[in-house]
mmCIF file with all atom_site columns, C-alpha atoms in Angstrom:
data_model
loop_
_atom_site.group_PDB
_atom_site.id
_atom_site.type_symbol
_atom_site.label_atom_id
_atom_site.label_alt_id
_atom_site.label_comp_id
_atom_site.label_asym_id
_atom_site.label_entity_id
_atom_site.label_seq_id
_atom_site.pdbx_PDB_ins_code
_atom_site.Cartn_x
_atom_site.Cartn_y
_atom_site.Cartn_z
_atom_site.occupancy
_atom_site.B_iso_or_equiv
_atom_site.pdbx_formal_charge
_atom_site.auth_seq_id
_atom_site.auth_comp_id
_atom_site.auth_asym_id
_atom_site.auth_atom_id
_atom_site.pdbx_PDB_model_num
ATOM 1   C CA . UNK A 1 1   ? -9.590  14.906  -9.279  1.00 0.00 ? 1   UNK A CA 1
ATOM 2   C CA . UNK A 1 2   ? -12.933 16.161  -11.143 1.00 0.00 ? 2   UNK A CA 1
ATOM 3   C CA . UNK A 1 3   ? -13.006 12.590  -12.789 1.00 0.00 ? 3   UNK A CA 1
ATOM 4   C CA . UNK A 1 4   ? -12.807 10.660  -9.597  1.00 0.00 ? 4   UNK A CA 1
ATOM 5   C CA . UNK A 1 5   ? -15.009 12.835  -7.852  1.00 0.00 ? 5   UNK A CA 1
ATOM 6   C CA . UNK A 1 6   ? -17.765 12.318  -10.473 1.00 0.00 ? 6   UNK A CA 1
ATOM 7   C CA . UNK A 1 7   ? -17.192 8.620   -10.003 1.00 0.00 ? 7   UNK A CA 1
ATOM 8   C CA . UNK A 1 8   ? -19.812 6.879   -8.100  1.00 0.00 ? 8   UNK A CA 1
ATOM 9   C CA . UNK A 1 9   ? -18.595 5.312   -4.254  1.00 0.00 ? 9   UNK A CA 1
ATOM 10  C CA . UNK A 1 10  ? -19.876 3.598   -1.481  1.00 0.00 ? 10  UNK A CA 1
ATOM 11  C CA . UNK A 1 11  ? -21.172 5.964   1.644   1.00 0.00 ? 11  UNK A CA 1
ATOM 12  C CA . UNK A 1 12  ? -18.291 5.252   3.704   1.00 0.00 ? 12  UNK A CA 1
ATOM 13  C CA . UNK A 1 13  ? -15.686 6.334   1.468   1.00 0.00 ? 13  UNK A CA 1
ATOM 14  C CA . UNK A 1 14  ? -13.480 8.626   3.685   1.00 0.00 ? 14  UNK A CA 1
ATOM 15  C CA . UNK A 1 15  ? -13.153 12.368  3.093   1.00 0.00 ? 15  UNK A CA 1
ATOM 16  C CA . UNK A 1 16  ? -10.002 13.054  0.840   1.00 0.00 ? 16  UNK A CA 1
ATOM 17  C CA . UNK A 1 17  ? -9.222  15.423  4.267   1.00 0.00 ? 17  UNK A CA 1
ATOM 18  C CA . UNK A 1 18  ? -9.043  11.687  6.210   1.00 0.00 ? 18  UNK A CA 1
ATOM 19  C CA . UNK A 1 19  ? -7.161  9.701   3.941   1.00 0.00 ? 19  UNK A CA 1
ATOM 20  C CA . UNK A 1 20  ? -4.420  12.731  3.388   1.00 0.00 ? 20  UNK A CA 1
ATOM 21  C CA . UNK A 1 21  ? -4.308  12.553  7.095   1.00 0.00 ? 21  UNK A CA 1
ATOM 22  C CA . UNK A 1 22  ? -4.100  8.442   6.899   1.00 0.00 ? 22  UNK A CA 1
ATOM 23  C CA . UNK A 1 23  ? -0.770  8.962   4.523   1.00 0.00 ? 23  UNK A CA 1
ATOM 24  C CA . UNK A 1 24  ? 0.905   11.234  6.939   1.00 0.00 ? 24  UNK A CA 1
ATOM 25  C CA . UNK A 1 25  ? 0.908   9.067   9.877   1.00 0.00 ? 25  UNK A CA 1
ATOM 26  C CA . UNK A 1 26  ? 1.648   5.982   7.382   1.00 0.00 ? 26  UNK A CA 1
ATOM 27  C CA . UNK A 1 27  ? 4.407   7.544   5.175   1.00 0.00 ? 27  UNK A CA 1
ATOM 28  C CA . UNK A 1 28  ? 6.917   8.066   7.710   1.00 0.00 ? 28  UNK A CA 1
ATOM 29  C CA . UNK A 1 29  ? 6.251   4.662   9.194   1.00 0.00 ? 29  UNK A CA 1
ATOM 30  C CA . UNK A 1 30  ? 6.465   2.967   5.587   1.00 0.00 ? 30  UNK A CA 1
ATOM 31  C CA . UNK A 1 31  ? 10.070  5.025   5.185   1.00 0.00 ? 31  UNK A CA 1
ATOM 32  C CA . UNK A 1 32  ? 11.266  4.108   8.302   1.00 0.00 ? 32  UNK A CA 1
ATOM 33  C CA . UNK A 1 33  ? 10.286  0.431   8.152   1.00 0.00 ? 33  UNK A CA 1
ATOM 34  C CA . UNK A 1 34  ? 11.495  0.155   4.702   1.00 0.00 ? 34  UNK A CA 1
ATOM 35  C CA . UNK A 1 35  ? 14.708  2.116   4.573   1.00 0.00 ? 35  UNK A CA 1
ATOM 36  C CA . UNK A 1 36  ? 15.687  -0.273  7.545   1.00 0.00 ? 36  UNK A CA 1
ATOM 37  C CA . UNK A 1 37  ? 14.889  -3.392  5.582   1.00 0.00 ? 37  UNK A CA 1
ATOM 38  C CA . UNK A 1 38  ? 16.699  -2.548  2.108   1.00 0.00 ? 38  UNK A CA 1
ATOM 39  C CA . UNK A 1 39  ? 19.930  -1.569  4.044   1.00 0.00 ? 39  UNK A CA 1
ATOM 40  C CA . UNK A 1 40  ? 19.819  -4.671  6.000   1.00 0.00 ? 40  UNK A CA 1
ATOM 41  C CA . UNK A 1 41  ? 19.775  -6.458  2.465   1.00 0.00 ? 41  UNK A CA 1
ATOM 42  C CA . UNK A 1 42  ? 22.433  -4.047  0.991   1.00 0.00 ? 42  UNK A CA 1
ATOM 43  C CA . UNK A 1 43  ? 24.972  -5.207  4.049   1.00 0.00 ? 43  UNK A CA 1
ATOM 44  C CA . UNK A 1 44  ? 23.668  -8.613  3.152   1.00 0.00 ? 44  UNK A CA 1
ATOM 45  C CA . UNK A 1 45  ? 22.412  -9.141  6.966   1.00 0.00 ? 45  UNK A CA 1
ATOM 46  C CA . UNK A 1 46  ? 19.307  -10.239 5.257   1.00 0.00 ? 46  UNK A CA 1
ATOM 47  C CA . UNK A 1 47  ? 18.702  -12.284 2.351   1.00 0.00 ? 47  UNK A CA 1
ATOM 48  C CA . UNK A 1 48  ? 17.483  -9.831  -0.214  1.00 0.00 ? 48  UNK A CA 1
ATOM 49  C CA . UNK A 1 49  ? 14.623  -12.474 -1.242  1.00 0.00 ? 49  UNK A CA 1
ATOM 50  C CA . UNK A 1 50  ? 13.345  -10.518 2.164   1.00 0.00 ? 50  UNK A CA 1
ATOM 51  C CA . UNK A 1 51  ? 13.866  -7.232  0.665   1.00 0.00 ? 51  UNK A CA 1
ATOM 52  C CA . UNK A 1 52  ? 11.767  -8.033  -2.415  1.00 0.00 ? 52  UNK A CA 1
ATOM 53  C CA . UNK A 1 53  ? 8.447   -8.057  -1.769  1.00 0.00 ? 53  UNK A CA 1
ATOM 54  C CA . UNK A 1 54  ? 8.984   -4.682  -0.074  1.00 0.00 ? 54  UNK A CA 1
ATOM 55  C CA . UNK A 1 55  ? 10.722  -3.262  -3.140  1.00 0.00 ? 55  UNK A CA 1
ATOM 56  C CA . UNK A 1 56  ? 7.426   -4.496  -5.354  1.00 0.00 ? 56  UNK A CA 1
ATOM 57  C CA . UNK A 1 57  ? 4.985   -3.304  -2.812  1.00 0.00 ? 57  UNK A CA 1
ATOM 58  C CA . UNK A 1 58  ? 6.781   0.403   -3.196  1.00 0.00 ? 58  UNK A CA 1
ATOM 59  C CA . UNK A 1 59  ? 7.376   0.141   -7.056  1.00 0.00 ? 59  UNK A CA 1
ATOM 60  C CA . UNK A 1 60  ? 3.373   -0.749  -6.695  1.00 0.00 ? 60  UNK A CA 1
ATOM 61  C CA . UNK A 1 61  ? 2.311   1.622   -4.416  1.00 0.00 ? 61  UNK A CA 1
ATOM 62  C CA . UNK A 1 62  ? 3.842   4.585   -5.912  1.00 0.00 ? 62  UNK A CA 1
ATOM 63  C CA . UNK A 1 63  ? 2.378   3.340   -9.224  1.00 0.00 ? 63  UNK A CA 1
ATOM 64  C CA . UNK A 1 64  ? -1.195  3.837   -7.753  1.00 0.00 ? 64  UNK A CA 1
ATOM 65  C CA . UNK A 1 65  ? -2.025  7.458   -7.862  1.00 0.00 ? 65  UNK A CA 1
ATOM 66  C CA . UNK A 1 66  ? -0.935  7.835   -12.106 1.00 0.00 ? 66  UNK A CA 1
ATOM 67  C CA . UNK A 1 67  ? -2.758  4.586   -12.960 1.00 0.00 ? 67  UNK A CA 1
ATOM 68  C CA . UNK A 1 68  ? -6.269  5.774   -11.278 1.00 0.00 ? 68  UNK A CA 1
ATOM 69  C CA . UNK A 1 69  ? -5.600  9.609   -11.942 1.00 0.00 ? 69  UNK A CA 1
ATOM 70  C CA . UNK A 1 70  ? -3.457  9.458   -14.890 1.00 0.00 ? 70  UNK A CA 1
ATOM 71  C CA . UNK A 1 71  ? -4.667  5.936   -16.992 1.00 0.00 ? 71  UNK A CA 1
ATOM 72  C CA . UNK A 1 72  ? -8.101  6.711   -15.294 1.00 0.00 ? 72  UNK A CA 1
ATOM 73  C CA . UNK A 1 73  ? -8.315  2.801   -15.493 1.00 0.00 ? 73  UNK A CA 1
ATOM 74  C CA . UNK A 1 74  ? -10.193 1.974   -12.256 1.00 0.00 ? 74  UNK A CA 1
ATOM 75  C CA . UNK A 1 75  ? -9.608  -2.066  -13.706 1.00 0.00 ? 75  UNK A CA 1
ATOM 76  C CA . UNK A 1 76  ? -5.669  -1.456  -13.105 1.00 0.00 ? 76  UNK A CA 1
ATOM 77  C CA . UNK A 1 77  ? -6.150  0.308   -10.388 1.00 0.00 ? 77  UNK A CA 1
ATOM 78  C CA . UNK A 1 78  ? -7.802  -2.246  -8.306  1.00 0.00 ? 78  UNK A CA 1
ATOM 79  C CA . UNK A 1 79  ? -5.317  -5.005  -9.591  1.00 0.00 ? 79  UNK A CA 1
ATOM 80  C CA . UNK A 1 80  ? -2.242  -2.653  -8.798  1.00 0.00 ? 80  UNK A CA 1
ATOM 81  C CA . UNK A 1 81  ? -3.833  -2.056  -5.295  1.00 0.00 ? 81  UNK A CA 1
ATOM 82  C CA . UNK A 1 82  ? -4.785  -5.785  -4.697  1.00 0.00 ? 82  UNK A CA 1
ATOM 83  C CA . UNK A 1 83  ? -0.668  -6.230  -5.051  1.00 0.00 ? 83  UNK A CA 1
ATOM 84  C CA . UNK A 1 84  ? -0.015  -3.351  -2.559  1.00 0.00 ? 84  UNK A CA 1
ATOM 85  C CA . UNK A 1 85  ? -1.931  -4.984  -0.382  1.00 0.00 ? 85  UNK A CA 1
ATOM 86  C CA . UNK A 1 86  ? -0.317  -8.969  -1.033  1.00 0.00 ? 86  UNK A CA 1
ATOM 87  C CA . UNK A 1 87  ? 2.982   -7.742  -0.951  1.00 0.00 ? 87  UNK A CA 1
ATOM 88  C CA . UNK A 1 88  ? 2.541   -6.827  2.345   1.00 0.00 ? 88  UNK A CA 1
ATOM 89  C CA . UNK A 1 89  ? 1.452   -9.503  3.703   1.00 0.00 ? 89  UNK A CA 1
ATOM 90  C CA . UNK A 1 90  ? 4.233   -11.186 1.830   1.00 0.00 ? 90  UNK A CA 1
ATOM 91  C CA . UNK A 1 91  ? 6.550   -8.947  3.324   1.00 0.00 ? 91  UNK A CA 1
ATOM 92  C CA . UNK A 1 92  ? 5.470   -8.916  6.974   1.00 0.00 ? 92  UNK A CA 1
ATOM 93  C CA . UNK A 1 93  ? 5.650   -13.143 6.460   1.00 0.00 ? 93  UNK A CA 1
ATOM 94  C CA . UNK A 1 94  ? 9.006   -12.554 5.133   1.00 0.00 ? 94  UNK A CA 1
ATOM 95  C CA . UNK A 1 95  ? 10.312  -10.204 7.566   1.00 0.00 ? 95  UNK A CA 1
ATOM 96  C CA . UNK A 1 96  ? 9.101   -11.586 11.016  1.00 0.00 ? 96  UNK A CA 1
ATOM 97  C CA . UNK A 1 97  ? 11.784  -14.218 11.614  1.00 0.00 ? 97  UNK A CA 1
ATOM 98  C CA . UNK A 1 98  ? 14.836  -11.766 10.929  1.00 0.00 ? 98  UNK A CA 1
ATOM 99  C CA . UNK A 1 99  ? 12.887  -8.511  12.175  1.00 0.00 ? 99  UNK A CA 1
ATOM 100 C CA . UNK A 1 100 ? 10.127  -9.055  13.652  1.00 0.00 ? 100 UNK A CA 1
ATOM 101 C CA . UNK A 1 101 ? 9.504   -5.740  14.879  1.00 0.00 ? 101 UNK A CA 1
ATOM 102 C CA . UNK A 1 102 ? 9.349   -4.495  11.044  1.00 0.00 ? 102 UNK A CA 1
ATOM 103 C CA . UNK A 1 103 ? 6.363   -6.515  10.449  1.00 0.00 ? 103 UNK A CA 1
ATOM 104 C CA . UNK A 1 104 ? 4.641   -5.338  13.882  1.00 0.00 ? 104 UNK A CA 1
ATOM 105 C CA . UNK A 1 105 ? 4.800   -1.602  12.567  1.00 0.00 ? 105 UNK A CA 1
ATOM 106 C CA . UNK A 1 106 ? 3.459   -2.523  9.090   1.00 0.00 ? 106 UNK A CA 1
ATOM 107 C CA . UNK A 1 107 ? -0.007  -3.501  10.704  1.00 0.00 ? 107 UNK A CA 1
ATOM 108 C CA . UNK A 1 108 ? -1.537  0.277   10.385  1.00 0.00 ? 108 UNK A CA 1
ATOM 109 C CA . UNK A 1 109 ? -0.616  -0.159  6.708   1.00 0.00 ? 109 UNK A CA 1
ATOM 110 C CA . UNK A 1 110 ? -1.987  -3.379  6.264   1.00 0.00 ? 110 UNK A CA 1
ATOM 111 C CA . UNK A 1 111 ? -5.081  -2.368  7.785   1.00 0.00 ? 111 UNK A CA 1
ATOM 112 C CA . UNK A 1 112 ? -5.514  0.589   5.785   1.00 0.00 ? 112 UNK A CA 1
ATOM 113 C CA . UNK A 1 113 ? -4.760  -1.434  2.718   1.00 0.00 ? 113 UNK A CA 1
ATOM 114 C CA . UNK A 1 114 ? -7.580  -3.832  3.306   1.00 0.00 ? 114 UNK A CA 1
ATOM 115 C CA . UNK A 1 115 ? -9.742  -0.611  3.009   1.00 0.00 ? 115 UNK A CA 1
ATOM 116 C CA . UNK A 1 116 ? -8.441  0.999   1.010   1.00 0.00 ? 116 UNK A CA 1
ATOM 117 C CA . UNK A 1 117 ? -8.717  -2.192  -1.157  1.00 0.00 ? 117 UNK A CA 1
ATOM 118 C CA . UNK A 1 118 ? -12.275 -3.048  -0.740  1.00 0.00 ? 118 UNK A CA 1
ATOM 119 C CA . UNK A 1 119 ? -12.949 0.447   -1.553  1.00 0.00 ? 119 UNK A CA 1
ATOM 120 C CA . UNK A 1 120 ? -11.209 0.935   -4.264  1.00 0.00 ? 120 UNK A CA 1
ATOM 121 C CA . UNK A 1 121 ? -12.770 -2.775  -5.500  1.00 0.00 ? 121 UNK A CA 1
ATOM 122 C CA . UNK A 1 122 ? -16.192 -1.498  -4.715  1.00 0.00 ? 122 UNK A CA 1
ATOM 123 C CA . UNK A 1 123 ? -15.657 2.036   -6.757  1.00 0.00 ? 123 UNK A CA 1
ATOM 124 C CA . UNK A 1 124 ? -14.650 -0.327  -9.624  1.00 0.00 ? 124 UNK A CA 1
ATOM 125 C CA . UNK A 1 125 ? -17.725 -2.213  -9.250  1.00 0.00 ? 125 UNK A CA 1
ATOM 126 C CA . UNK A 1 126 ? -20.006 0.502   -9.243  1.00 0.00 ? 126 UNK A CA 1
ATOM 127 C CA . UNK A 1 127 ? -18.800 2.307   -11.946 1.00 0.00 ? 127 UNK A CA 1
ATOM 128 C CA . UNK A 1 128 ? -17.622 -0.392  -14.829 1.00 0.00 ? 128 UNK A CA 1
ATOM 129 C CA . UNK A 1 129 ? -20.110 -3.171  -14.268 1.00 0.00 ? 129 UNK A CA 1
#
């Protein structure tokens, strides 16, 4: 944490106290949301082509945190995040004709992902170019 709080950020970058808070409220609703889709493609109620951008945006997401803490590569960071954030999208797009509700309750996420992008875009900027 020393490293990334050394690096330089934009004004509004929330308090680590704020975006804690931001992943409690969001990690039950990602495991909920989730969990629900990947069983409905295990009993094959789904086509698992749903499923998949879901299973990339977790394999992504929980990537995050060890490529900007551990790599320290704010470059990887960024793109990992900018996938987060696509698969999504992708996912809500895939999801809304089977489960519509699924891709209703992924809108906090979303909208914290376009933040959290453009932040973490804008801490690359400022400290590698």
């Amino acid at each position: 944490m020393q490293w990334y709080e050394s690096l330089q950020k934009p004004a509004w970058t929330p308090t680590p106290e704020t975006i804690s808070l931001i992943w409690q409220i969001l990690y039950p609703i990602i495991f909920f949301s989730f969990s629900y889709v990947f069983l409905k493609a295990f009993r094959a109620k789904i086509p698992l082509s749903a499923a998949l951008p879901f299973a990339i945006n977790l394999i992504t997401n929980l990537a995050f945190p060890p490529i900007l803490f551990g790599l320290r590569s704010l470059v990887l960071a960024s793109f990992d995040i900018v996938l987060v954030l696509v698969t999504v999208v992708w996912g809500m797009g895939m999801i809304w004709r089977y489960h519509w509700w699924v891709a209703i309750v992924q809108v906090p996420y979303l909208i914290w992902l376009a933040i959290a992008t453009i932040l973490q875009l804008t801490i690359m900027q400022l400290n590698t170019f």
